[in-house]
Structures are given as C-alpha cells and as structure tokens.
Amino acid sequence: MKIKATFLGGAGEVGKSSIMISDNKINIMLDYGVKLQEEPVEYPILPREKIDVVIPSHAHLDHSGAVPILFKRGEPKVIATDLTLELSYLLLNDSLKISKKRRERLPFSKRDLKSMMRNSTPIRYRTPKKIGGIKIELFDAGHIPGSASILMSKEKKIFYTGDIKMKDSRLLNGCSLPDKTDVLIIESTYGDKKQPKREDEEKKLKRYVREALTNNDIALIPTFAVGRAQEILLVLEEFADFIAIDGMAKQATEIIYYYKRYIKNSEKLKKIMKRITWIRNMRQRKNIIRKGGIVLTTAGMLGGGPIIFYLQELHDNPKTKILFSGFLVEDTPGYNLLKTGVYSNEEMVGEKNNFKVKCEMHRLDFSAHADREELLNIIKKLSPKKVICVHGDNPKKFAKDVEEIFNIDAFAPKIGEEIVL
Ligand SMILES: [Zn+2]
C-alpha cells in the first residue's frame, strides 16, 4: 500500500512546519506550526482530509503553534512526549494572552487549546505505539528538552527528524537514531552552513559577561524560553550569583527541571536555579539595572517580553552589552537591530517602539540544530533510499548535495506538494 506525504508548510522555508502522512486508512499530521516572522503570522495549509492523529515533534511554535486549529472541526488524537505537551501548552497559552493584549484574533481559541490538551496522550521515547496499522516510535532528537524524531513503520520505515542535533550540549545529549530507514525526511536549517566551535562561543560569552560584571554594567542576553535559556544558565554556571532571569524563560526553566529525566545534568541545573535571581516585579528589574549584572530574558528575537523594558531603559548606555545567543530570523526586531543599530517594533502600540541602541552588541551561535556535517552523518547512519529535505532556507541546494554525495534520490518539496514515499 502506498504511503504519501503532503507538505503543508515548512517546505523551502523555516517556519510553519507541517507534513501530512497518509495511507488510504489514516492521516497523520507531523507538526503543525506557525511562521511568526511573517506579518501577519502565517499558518500551514489547512488539510481537506480528516486528521486522525497529530504528532508535534517539539514545543517550539514553528512546529506546534497551529495544532489547536485542527480542533476547530474535529478531535484528532495528539501524541507527543509529556514535556512537549506541557511546554506547548505554556507557549500556546501565552500566544493567546499576547493576542488578547494586542486585540488581535488568532485562528484558534482557548477552547480549541483545551480540546487539544484533552485529546493528548503522552508517550515515551522508544516505546512503539500502533495507530491504524502504522507503528509509531519517538526518538530523542537532542534539540530541546522533550524534542522527538518520529519513526513510522509499515512496509517501509519512514523517519522524520523534526529539529535535530547530533552533538551533545551542556543541557542535552545528542540525538538517538534508529538502525536504518527507507525514507528520511530531514531538517536542513544548517544544510550549507558550518557552526563555530561551541567551546569558542562559550569562551566569548564568558569574556563579555566578565567584562560587564567587572564594571558593574549589564550583560543583556535575549533568549528563547525553551532550551536556550537553560543552556546559557549551564554555560554561565560560575556567574550564577549575578544572573537575573525574567519573562517566559522562568516558567520554562521550572517546567524543564520538573521533567528532569530529559536533561543531562539536572543536579547542576538545580544548584544554578537556587543561586540566580528570579525577577518577579518592576522593583527587582529596576534594582538589577542600578546594580549591574546578567539579565537572561525572553523574547530571543526581541519581538516581545521583558527584553523590551530592558532595551527601553538601557539603549542609551554604550557600556551595556547585548549578547544574542543564536540564530535571528530575517526581519525580526532582533535581526534588524543587529543590522541597523535601531530597535523598531511596529507591533508595540502606545510605547516607545523605535529608538537607536548605543549598546555594545555581539552575536554568538549556540545553535540547537545539526550543522551540515552532522546532517550528512545522520544520512550516512540511516542509509535511506530516499531523502526529503525540509525546514531550511535552501533545502534544494542541500538535496542536490545529498544526491551527489550519497548517490541516492533526494528532493526538496514545495509547499502543497505531495510525494509518494
Ligand atoms: Zn525547534
């Protein structure tokens, strides 16, 4: 029986990841995310078919942010790790709160989100579950806590990496992989990019932080709430007494610690969590600005969250350091700030939303994605007959390279394209 994949989003782009896997009995949705960097926010194509099961690979909104939309007209089952379900709820609920504040309407409601949670079943890594004749098994993807790659077996083995990282980080072990697979659907964010050495990035980060602390200045570290914030905490362990954590990064850190079996060294994280300052109110924020220290806060690309308060307060001070910790999507306020030196955010109303930033700025790369070499190693290890490249700025180029290197079929589908696997 033929199994086909329809690429509803995340094909030839980073954002709104979504792949529908179907045979004639069942439709499984792998990820259903949003593309936040677009204005207005973009969503994947709405499938005509009835969806039976949704499997969000991990909690990042570009993979999970549109899942509640599927509950507008049905009640599919949701399968994911327990931590992915919990973190997705945190982030989706926050999206609802933000849209209410901005008086925007999301294409889903709190009721849809609740329906999604009600229909959710957590499963563990390496614990196969049979759905409509297809065996589903999750593998640790090493990308963020709880992240999974998805193996589907019927006559063929189909493996979807989701976002994946092969090398260990401070927070996580690298991914685990099945033995072999027939079809590999692989992310290719860094398909043509090399990443700097992690040790070098850590050294640089520590050097900048030390400089700021010596002079009682502020080191402002914008971060993603899930994964990156905890990684930075571990990297900056020796400075824990000087770190203040703010925004959504706080709840995410607490949740991730609660699900500690997903992380490499929970005892170390616990010790750090006891030493840092948890910002709960404006008085504490003003206090840290006066005293100096390290501020770790959301949002990573400066689109919202308490980072904006700190920028508004500190933008005139050339001694403040702003240390970006990873990839900045084009046209986000963070990307534009680094490029032009001006912070501009049209989504903020009634607040100071356009100003020159005189702070010292650096971009470091603590990527949680596999780089080109790791991606090629994943392909080598799984020795598939067919490779499908998604989630990247130029997956076409990567697919061509894969074809040449391994002498196998490789494609980079377009949005809406259907491929027989
Ligand atoms: Zn991700």
Short mmCIF file of C-alpha atoms and ligand atoms in Angstrom, two decimals:
data_model
loop_
_atom_site.label_atom_id
_atom_site.label_comp_id
_atom_site.label_asym_id
_atom_site.label_seq_id
_atom_site.Cartn_x
_atom_site.Cartn_y
_atom_site.Cartn_z
CA MET A 1 0.00 0.00 0.00
CA LYS A 2 1.29 3.42 -0.92
CA ILE A 3 2.09 5.95 1.78
CA LYS A 4 2.26 9.55 0.73
CA ALA A 5 3.47 12.75 2.33
CA THR A 6 1.87 16.15 1.72
CA PHE A 7 3.97 19.16 2.66
CA LEU A 8 1.57 21.73 4.10
CA GLY A 9 4.27 24.09 5.35
CA GLY A 10 7.95 24.28 6.27
CA ALA A 11 8.96 23.24 2.75
CA GLY A 12 11.68 25.50 1.36
CA GLU A 13 11.37 27.72 4.42
CA VAL A 14 11.93 27.85 8.17
CA GLY A 15 8.55 28.15 9.90
CA LYS A 16 5.08 26.59 9.88
CA SER A 17 6.42 23.05 9.69
CA SER A 18 3.73 20.56 8.74
CA ILE A 19 3.70 17.23 6.92
CA MET A 20 0.65 15.03 6.46
CA ILE A 21 1.40 11.31 6.15
CA SER A 22 -1.46 9.30 4.67
CA ASP A 23 -2.33 5.82 3.50
CA ASN A 24 -5.89 5.06 2.49
CA LYS A 25 -6.89 4.42 6.12
CA ILE A 26 -5.32 7.12 8.22
CA ASN A 27 -3.99 10.68 8.12
CA ILE A 28 -1.18 11.56 10.49
CA MET A 29 -0.01 15.14 10.89
CA LEU A 30 3.65 15.55 11.78
CA ASP A 31 3.93 19.04 13.29
CA TYR A 32 1.52 21.89 12.63
CA GLY A 33 3.40 25.10 13.34
CA VAL A 34 3.28 28.82 12.66
CA LYS A 35 5.60 31.20 10.84
CA LEU A 36 5.90 34.01 13.35
CA GLN A 37 8.34 36.17 11.45
CA GLU A 38 5.75 36.98 8.80
CA GLU A 39 3.38 39.87 9.25
CA PRO A 40 0.61 38.77 9.54
CA VAL A 41 1.65 35.44 11.04
CA GLU A 42 1.42 32.58 8.52
CA TYR A 43 -0.18 29.18 9.05
CA PRO A 44 0.23 25.90 7.17
CA ILE A 45 -2.30 24.85 4.54
CA LEU A 46 -5.48 23.53 6.14
CA PRO A 47 -5.87 19.89 5.06
CA ARG A 48 -9.09 18.84 3.33
CA GLU A 49 -8.80 15.40 4.87
CA LYS A 50 -9.91 14.49 8.37
CA ILE A 51 -6.82 14.28 10.58
CA ASP A 52 -6.72 11.24 12.87
CA VAL A 53 -3.50 11.87 14.76
CA VAL A 54 -1.21 14.88 15.29
CA ILE A 55 2.36 14.38 16.45
CA PRO A 56 4.14 17.61 17.39
CA SER A 57 7.87 16.82 17.34
CA HIS A 58 8.66 19.51 19.92
CA ALA A 59 7.23 22.56 21.64
CA HIS A 60 8.73 25.38 19.52
CA LEU A 61 5.83 27.27 17.97
CA ASP A 62 7.09 26.82 14.43
CA HIS A 63 6.25 23.13 14.99
CA SER A 64 3.34 23.21 17.45
CA GLY A 65 1.82 26.70 17.17
CA ALA A 66 -1.08 25.81 14.85
CA VAL A 67 -2.10 22.44 16.35
CA PRO A 68 -5.22 23.85 18.12
CA ILE A 69 -6.59 24.97 14.72
CA LEU A 70 -7.13 21.29 13.88
CA PHE A 71 -9.62 21.11 16.78
CA LYS A 72 -11.94 23.64 15.16
CA ARG A 73 -13.55 20.84 13.18
CA GLY A 74 -12.52 17.58 14.74
CA GLU A 75 -10.89 15.85 17.64
CA PRO A 76 -7.70 14.19 16.43
CA LYS A 77 -5.53 12.37 18.93
CA VAL A 78 -2.34 14.18 19.92
CA ILE A 79 0.73 12.12 20.63
CA ALA A 80 3.95 13.61 21.97
CA THR A 81 6.32 13.40 24.91
CA ASP A 82 4.78 14.66 28.15
CA LEU A 83 7.27 17.53 28.28
CA THR A 84 6.42 18.63 24.73
CA LEU A 85 2.73 18.67 25.65
CA GLU A 86 3.37 20.73 28.78
CA LEU A 87 5.70 23.23 27.08
CA SER A 88 3.40 23.54 24.05
CA TYR A 89 0.56 24.43 26.38
CA LEU A 90 2.73 27.09 28.03
CA LEU A 91 3.70 28.68 24.70
CA LEU A 92 0.26 28.38 23.04
CA ASN A 93 -1.49 29.82 26.07
CA ASP A 94 1.00 32.69 26.01
CA SER A 95 0.20 33.31 22.31
CA LEU A 96 -3.47 33.62 23.28
CA LYS A 97 -2.64 36.08 26.07
CA ILE A 98 -0.47 38.22 23.77
CA SER A 99 -3.14 38.31 21.05
CA LYS A 100 -5.71 39.43 23.62
CA LYS A 101 -3.43 42.23 24.77
CA ARG A 102 -2.84 43.33 21.18
CA ARG A 103 -6.52 42.94 20.33
CA GLU A 104 -5.66 40.53 17.54
CA ARG A 105 -7.60 37.38 16.76
CA LEU A 106 -5.85 34.06 16.50
CA PRO A 107 -7.38 31.35 14.29
CA PHE A 108 -7.95 29.27 17.44
CA SER A 109 -9.45 29.86 20.87
CA LYS A 110 -8.74 28.79 24.43
CA ARG A 111 -11.46 26.18 23.91
CA ASP A 112 -9.56 24.65 20.97
CA LEU A 113 -6.38 24.60 23.06
CA LYS A 114 -8.21 22.85 25.89
CA SER A 115 -9.67 20.35 23.44
CA MET A 116 -6.14 19.70 22.16
CA MET A 117 -4.90 19.00 25.69
CA ARG A 118 -7.88 16.76 26.47
CA ASN A 119 -7.14 14.62 23.43
CA SER A 120 -3.43 14.31 24.21
CA THR A 121 -1.64 11.11 25.15
CA PRO A 122 1.97 11.35 26.29
CA ILE A 123 4.34 8.67 25.06
CA ARG A 124 7.93 7.94 25.93
CA TYR A 125 10.91 7.67 23.63
CA ARG A 126 11.50 4.20 22.19
CA THR A 127 8.05 2.92 23.21
CA PRO A 128 6.25 1.96 19.98
CA LYS A 129 2.55 2.63 19.59
CA LYS A 130 0.39 1.21 16.82
CA ILE A 131 -2.05 3.55 15.12
CA GLY A 132 -4.22 2.26 12.26
CA GLY A 133 -1.64 -0.31 11.22
CA ILE A 134 1.30 2.11 11.38
CA LYS A 135 3.85 1.66 14.16
CA ILE A 136 4.93 4.99 15.64
CA GLU A 137 8.08 5.36 17.71
CA LEU A 138 9.67 8.53 19.11
CA PHE A 139 13.44 9.03 19.34
CA ASP A 140 15.23 11.70 21.38
CA ALA A 141 16.09 14.45 18.87
CA GLY A 142 18.60 16.27 21.12
CA HIS A 143 17.20 19.67 20.03
CA ILE A 144 15.33 20.95 23.10
CA PRO A 145 14.11 19.08 26.19
CA GLY A 146 11.36 16.65 25.17
CA SER A 147 12.04 17.01 21.42
CA ALA A 148 11.47 13.92 19.30
CA SER A 149 12.16 12.49 15.88
CA ILE A 150 9.39 10.25 14.62
CA LEU A 151 9.76 6.78 13.10
CA MET A 152 6.77 5.34 11.23
CA SER A 153 6.92 1.71 10.17
CA LYS A 154 4.59 -0.21 7.93
CA GLU A 155 6.06 -1.96 4.89
CA LYS A 156 8.59 0.85 4.81
CA LYS A 157 10.38 2.71 7.54
CA ILE A 158 9.91 6.48 7.37
CA PHE A 159 11.91 8.69 9.71
CA TYR A 160 11.16 12.38 10.28
CA THR A 161 13.94 14.16 12.16
CA GLY A 162 11.97 17.23 13.29
CA ASP A 163 14.58 19.71 14.51
CA ILE A 164 17.59 17.63 15.44
CA LYS A 165 21.04 17.93 16.99
CA MET A 166 23.63 15.18 16.93
CA LYS A 167 26.28 16.64 19.24
CA ASP A 168 25.82 16.91 23.00
CA SER A 169 25.23 20.31 24.52
CA ARG A 170 25.53 21.31 28.19
CA LEU A 171 21.82 20.66 28.62
CA LEU A 172 21.14 17.66 26.42
CA ASN A 173 22.60 14.51 24.98
CA GLY A 174 22.77 14.38 21.20
CA CYS A 175 20.01 12.61 19.26
CA SER A 176 19.43 8.88 19.17
CA LEU A 177 18.64 7.25 15.82
CA PRO A 178 17.08 4.01 14.62
CA ASP A 179 19.27 1.47 12.78
CA LYS A 180 18.18 2.04 9.23
CA THR A 181 15.35 3.68 7.39
CA ASP A 182 13.91 3.61 3.87
CA VAL A 183 12.77 7.21 3.68
CA LEU A 184 14.32 10.07 5.60
CA ILE A 185 12.61 13.44 5.98
CA ILE A 186 15.33 15.68 7.33
CA GLU A 187 15.53 19.29 8.51
CA SER A 188 18.22 21.30 6.74
CA THR A 189 18.46 24.59 8.63
CA TYR A 190 22.27 24.43 8.52
CA GLY A 191 22.43 22.45 5.27
CA ASP A 192 25.02 24.80 3.82
CA LYS A 193 26.39 26.36 6.97
CA LYS A 194 29.12 25.46 9.37
CA GLN A 195 28.72 26.37 13.01
CA PRO A 196 31.52 27.86 15.08
CA LYS A 197 33.05 25.61 17.75
CA ARG A 198 30.90 25.52 20.85
CA GLU A 199 33.90 25.95 23.19
CA ASP A 200 34.90 29.15 21.38
CA GLU A 201 31.38 30.58 21.69
CA GLU A 202 31.30 29.71 25.38
CA LYS A 203 34.65 31.41 25.95
CA LYS A 204 33.48 34.54 24.15
CA LEU A 205 30.24 34.69 26.09
CA LYS A 206 32.08 34.35 29.39
CA ARG A 207 34.59 37.01 28.41
CA TYR A 208 31.87 39.56 27.57
CA VAL A 209 29.98 38.74 30.74
CA ARG A 210 33.11 39.08 32.87
CA GLU A 211 33.87 42.47 31.32
CA ALA A 212 30.37 43.70 32.10
CA LEU A 213 30.47 42.44 35.69
CA THR A 214 33.89 43.96 36.40
CA ASN A 215 32.49 47.40 35.62
CA ASN A 216 29.05 46.86 37.22
CA ASP A 217 27.46 47.10 33.79
CA ILE A 218 24.67 44.99 32.36
CA ALA A 219 25.04 41.99 30.09
CA LEU A 220 21.65 41.58 28.46
CA ILE A 221 21.09 38.13 26.96
CA PRO A 222 17.90 37.78 24.91
CA THR A 223 16.95 34.13 24.75
CA PHE A 224 14.33 31.61 23.67
CA ALA A 225 12.45 30.39 26.74
CA VAL A 226 12.71 26.70 25.98
CA GLY A 227 16.12 25.07 25.74
CA ARG A 228 18.38 28.03 25.06
CA ALA A 229 17.76 29.78 28.41
CA GLN A 230 18.69 26.62 30.33
CA GLU A 231 21.73 26.00 28.12
CA ILE A 232 23.01 29.54 28.82
CA LEU A 233 22.43 29.05 32.56
CA LEU A 234 24.64 25.96 32.45
CA VAL A 235 27.33 27.71 30.38
CA LEU A 236 27.37 30.63 32.84
CA GLU A 237 27.34 28.45 35.96
CA GLU A 238 30.30 30.26 37.55
CA PHE A 239 28.41 33.57 37.32
CA ALA A 240 25.09 32.23 38.67
CA ASP A 241 25.01 34.65 41.64
CA PHE A 242 24.93 37.56 39.20
CA ILE A 243 22.25 36.22 36.84
CA ALA A 244 18.69 37.50 36.86
CA ILE A 245 16.14 35.51 34.87
CA ASP A 246 12.99 37.17 33.55
CA GLY A 247 9.97 36.51 31.32
CA MET A 248 8.75 33.21 29.97
CA ALA A 249 12.25 31.75 30.49
CA LYS A 250 11.33 31.42 34.19
CA GLN A 251 8.33 29.12 33.75
CA ALA A 252 10.09 27.15 31.01
CA THR A 253 13.10 26.55 33.29
CA GLU A 254 10.85 25.40 36.14
CA ILE A 255 8.91 23.02 33.88
CA ILE A 256 12.07 21.59 32.32
CA TYR A 257 13.58 21.00 35.74
CA TYR A 258 10.38 19.24 36.83
CA TYR A 259 10.77 16.84 33.86
CA LYS A 260 14.42 16.34 34.69
CA ARG A 261 14.78 12.91 33.12
CA TYR A 262 15.02 14.69 29.74
CA ILE A 263 18.13 16.65 30.64
CA LYS A 264 21.73 15.64 31.07
CA ASN A 265 22.66 17.16 34.38
CA SER A 266 19.61 18.14 36.40
CA GLU A 267 21.54 18.42 39.68
CA LYS A 268 23.77 21.09 38.21
CA LEU A 269 20.77 23.00 36.86
CA LYS A 270 19.08 22.77 40.25
CA LYS A 271 22.13 24.28 42.01
CA ILE A 272 22.20 27.14 39.49
CA MET A 273 18.43 27.71 39.86
CA LYS A 274 18.95 28.18 43.60
CA ARG A 275 21.61 30.87 43.10
CA ILE A 276 20.07 33.06 40.39
CA THR A 277 17.57 35.91 40.94
CA TRP A 278 14.03 35.26 39.71
CA ILE A 279 12.59 38.59 38.62
CA ARG A 280 9.00 38.86 39.88
CA ASN A 281 8.29 42.61 39.77
CA MET A 282 9.29 46.01 38.46
CA ARG A 283 11.17 46.92 41.63
CA GLN A 284 13.54 43.97 41.07
CA ARG A 285 14.00 44.95 37.42
CA LYS A 286 14.97 48.49 38.34
CA ASN A 287 17.24 47.17 41.05
CA ILE A 288 19.24 44.99 38.67
CA ILE A 289 19.60 47.87 36.22
CA ARG A 290 21.01 50.00 39.03
CA LYS A 291 23.37 47.36 40.39
CA GLY A 292 24.51 45.74 37.15
CA GLY A 293 24.58 42.02 36.37
CA ILE A 294 23.50 39.48 33.80
CA VAL A 295 19.90 39.55 32.58
CA LEU A 296 18.64 36.45 30.79
CA THR A 297 15.21 37.10 29.33
CA THR A 298 12.74 36.47 26.53
CA ALA A 299 11.99 37.04 23.70
CA GLY A 300 15.07 35.78 21.85
CA MET A 301 14.39 37.82 18.71
CA LEU A 302 13.19 40.88 20.66
CA GLY A 303 9.61 40.68 19.39
CA GLY A 304 8.07 40.97 22.88
CA GLY A 305 8.50 40.11 26.57
CA PRO A 306 10.51 41.89 29.28
CA ILE A 307 13.55 42.28 26.99
CA ILE A 308 11.76 45.33 25.60
CA PHE A 309 11.67 47.01 29.01
CA TYR A 310 15.42 46.48 29.42
CA LEU A 311 16.10 47.84 25.93
CA GLN A 312 13.97 50.91 26.58
CA GLU A 313 15.87 51.56 29.82
CA LEU A 314 19.38 50.76 28.63
CA HIS A 315 19.57 51.68 24.93
CA ASP A 316 21.48 54.91 25.53
CA ASN A 317 24.22 53.26 27.54
CA PRO A 318 27.20 52.22 25.38
CA LYS A 319 28.57 50.15 28.27
CA THR A 320 25.62 47.77 28.26
CA LYS A 321 26.34 44.61 26.32
CA ILE A 322 23.62 42.86 24.34
CA LEU A 323 24.64 39.26 23.70
CA PHE A 324 22.50 37.41 21.17
CA SER A 325 22.75 33.69 21.69
CA GLY A 326 21.68 32.26 18.36
CA PHE A 327 20.01 32.40 15.01
CA LEU A 328 17.99 35.53 14.26
CA VAL A 329 15.30 35.15 11.65
CA GLU A 330 15.41 37.81 8.97
CA ASP A 331 13.26 40.89 9.58
CA THR A 332 12.63 40.20 13.25
CA PRO A 333 13.32 43.22 15.53
CA GLY A 334 16.47 41.45 16.80
CA TYR A 335 17.80 40.85 13.28
CA ASN A 336 17.11 44.43 12.28
CA LEU A 337 18.67 45.85 15.44
CA LEU A 338 21.91 43.98 14.85
CA LYS A 339 21.94 45.12 11.22
CA THR A 340 20.97 48.77 11.65
CA GLY A 341 21.54 49.66 15.31
CA VAL A 342 17.90 50.74 15.57
CA TYR A 343 15.23 48.94 17.56
CA SER A 344 11.91 49.09 15.80
CA ASN A 345 8.78 47.11 16.59
CA GLU A 346 5.55 48.08 14.90
CA GLU A 347 3.55 45.64 16.98
CA MET A 348 4.05 47.70 20.11
CA VAL A 349 1.39 50.32 20.50
CA GLY A 350 1.45 53.25 22.92
CA GLU A 351 5.03 52.56 23.95
CA LYS A 352 8.43 53.75 22.88
CA ASN A 353 8.94 51.40 19.94
CA ASN A 354 11.57 52.98 17.70
CA PHE A 355 14.95 54.09 19.02
CA LYS A 356 18.66 53.96 18.39
CA VAL A 357 20.57 51.47 20.50
CA LYS A 358 24.05 52.56 21.54
CA CYS A 359 24.90 49.37 23.45
CA GLU A 360 27.76 47.07 22.50
CA MET A 361 26.23 44.16 20.59
CA HIS A 362 27.55 40.70 19.76
CA ARG A 363 26.02 37.62 18.18
CA LEU A 364 27.07 34.22 19.43
CA ASP A 365 25.93 30.92 18.00
CA PHE A 366 24.59 28.34 20.46
CA SER A 367 22.52 26.63 17.80
CA ALA A 368 20.40 23.62 18.77
CA HIS A 369 20.35 22.40 15.14
CA ALA A 370 22.66 19.93 13.45
CA ASP A 371 25.19 21.63 11.20
CA ARG A 372 25.98 20.39 7.69
CA GLU A 373 28.46 17.79 8.84
CA GLU A 374 26.05 16.39 11.46
CA LEU A 375 23.22 16.28 8.88
CA LEU A 376 25.40 14.30 6.50
CA ASN A 377 26.37 11.95 9.34
CA ILE A 378 22.70 11.36 10.14
CA ILE A 379 22.05 10.43 6.50
CA LYS A 380 25.08 8.16 6.45
CA LYS A 381 23.99 6.38 9.62
CA LEU A 382 20.40 5.82 8.46
CA SER A 383 21.39 4.89 4.87
CA PRO A 384 17.98 5.73 3.38
CA LYS A 385 16.97 5.11 -0.24
CA LYS A 386 15.18 8.42 -0.44
CA VAL A 387 15.87 11.71 1.35
CA ILE A 388 13.42 14.60 1.59
CA CYS A 389 14.86 17.91 2.77
CA VAL A 390 12.65 20.41 4.61
CA HIS A 391 12.97 23.28 7.13
CA GLY A 392 15.78 25.35 5.66
CA ASP A 393 16.42 28.46 3.61
CA ASN A 394 17.89 26.48 0.75
CA PRO A 395 16.91 22.80 1.02
CA LYS A 396 17.12 22.46 -2.77
CA LYS A 397 20.85 23.02 -2.70
CA PHE A 398 21.22 20.62 0.22
CA ALA A 399 19.15 17.95 -1.60
CA LYS A 400 21.40 18.29 -4.63
CA ASP A 401 24.50 17.86 -2.47
CA VAL A 402 22.96 14.79 -0.80
CA GLU A 403 22.21 13.26 -4.19
CA GLU A 404 25.80 13.77 -5.31
CA ILE A 405 27.47 12.64 -2.11
CA PHE A 406 25.40 9.51 -1.45
CA ASN A 407 24.13 8.71 -4.95
CA ILE A 408 20.51 8.39 -3.75
CA ASP A 409 17.28 10.22 -4.56
CA ALA A 410 16.88 13.49 -2.69
CA PHE A 411 14.15 16.12 -3.04
CA ALA A 412 13.21 19.47 -1.59
CA PRO A 413 9.41 19.61 -1.98
CA LYS A 414 7.44 22.81 -2.46
CA ILE A 415 4.58 23.85 -0.21
CA GLY A 416 1.46 21.87 -1.12
CA GLU A 417 3.43 19.18 -2.94
CA GLU A 418 2.52 15.53 -2.49
CA ILE A 419 5.18 12.82 -2.66
CA VAL A 420 4.69 9.04 -2.69
CA LEU A 421 7.14 7.63 -0.17
ZN ZN B 1 12.88 23.92 17.14
#
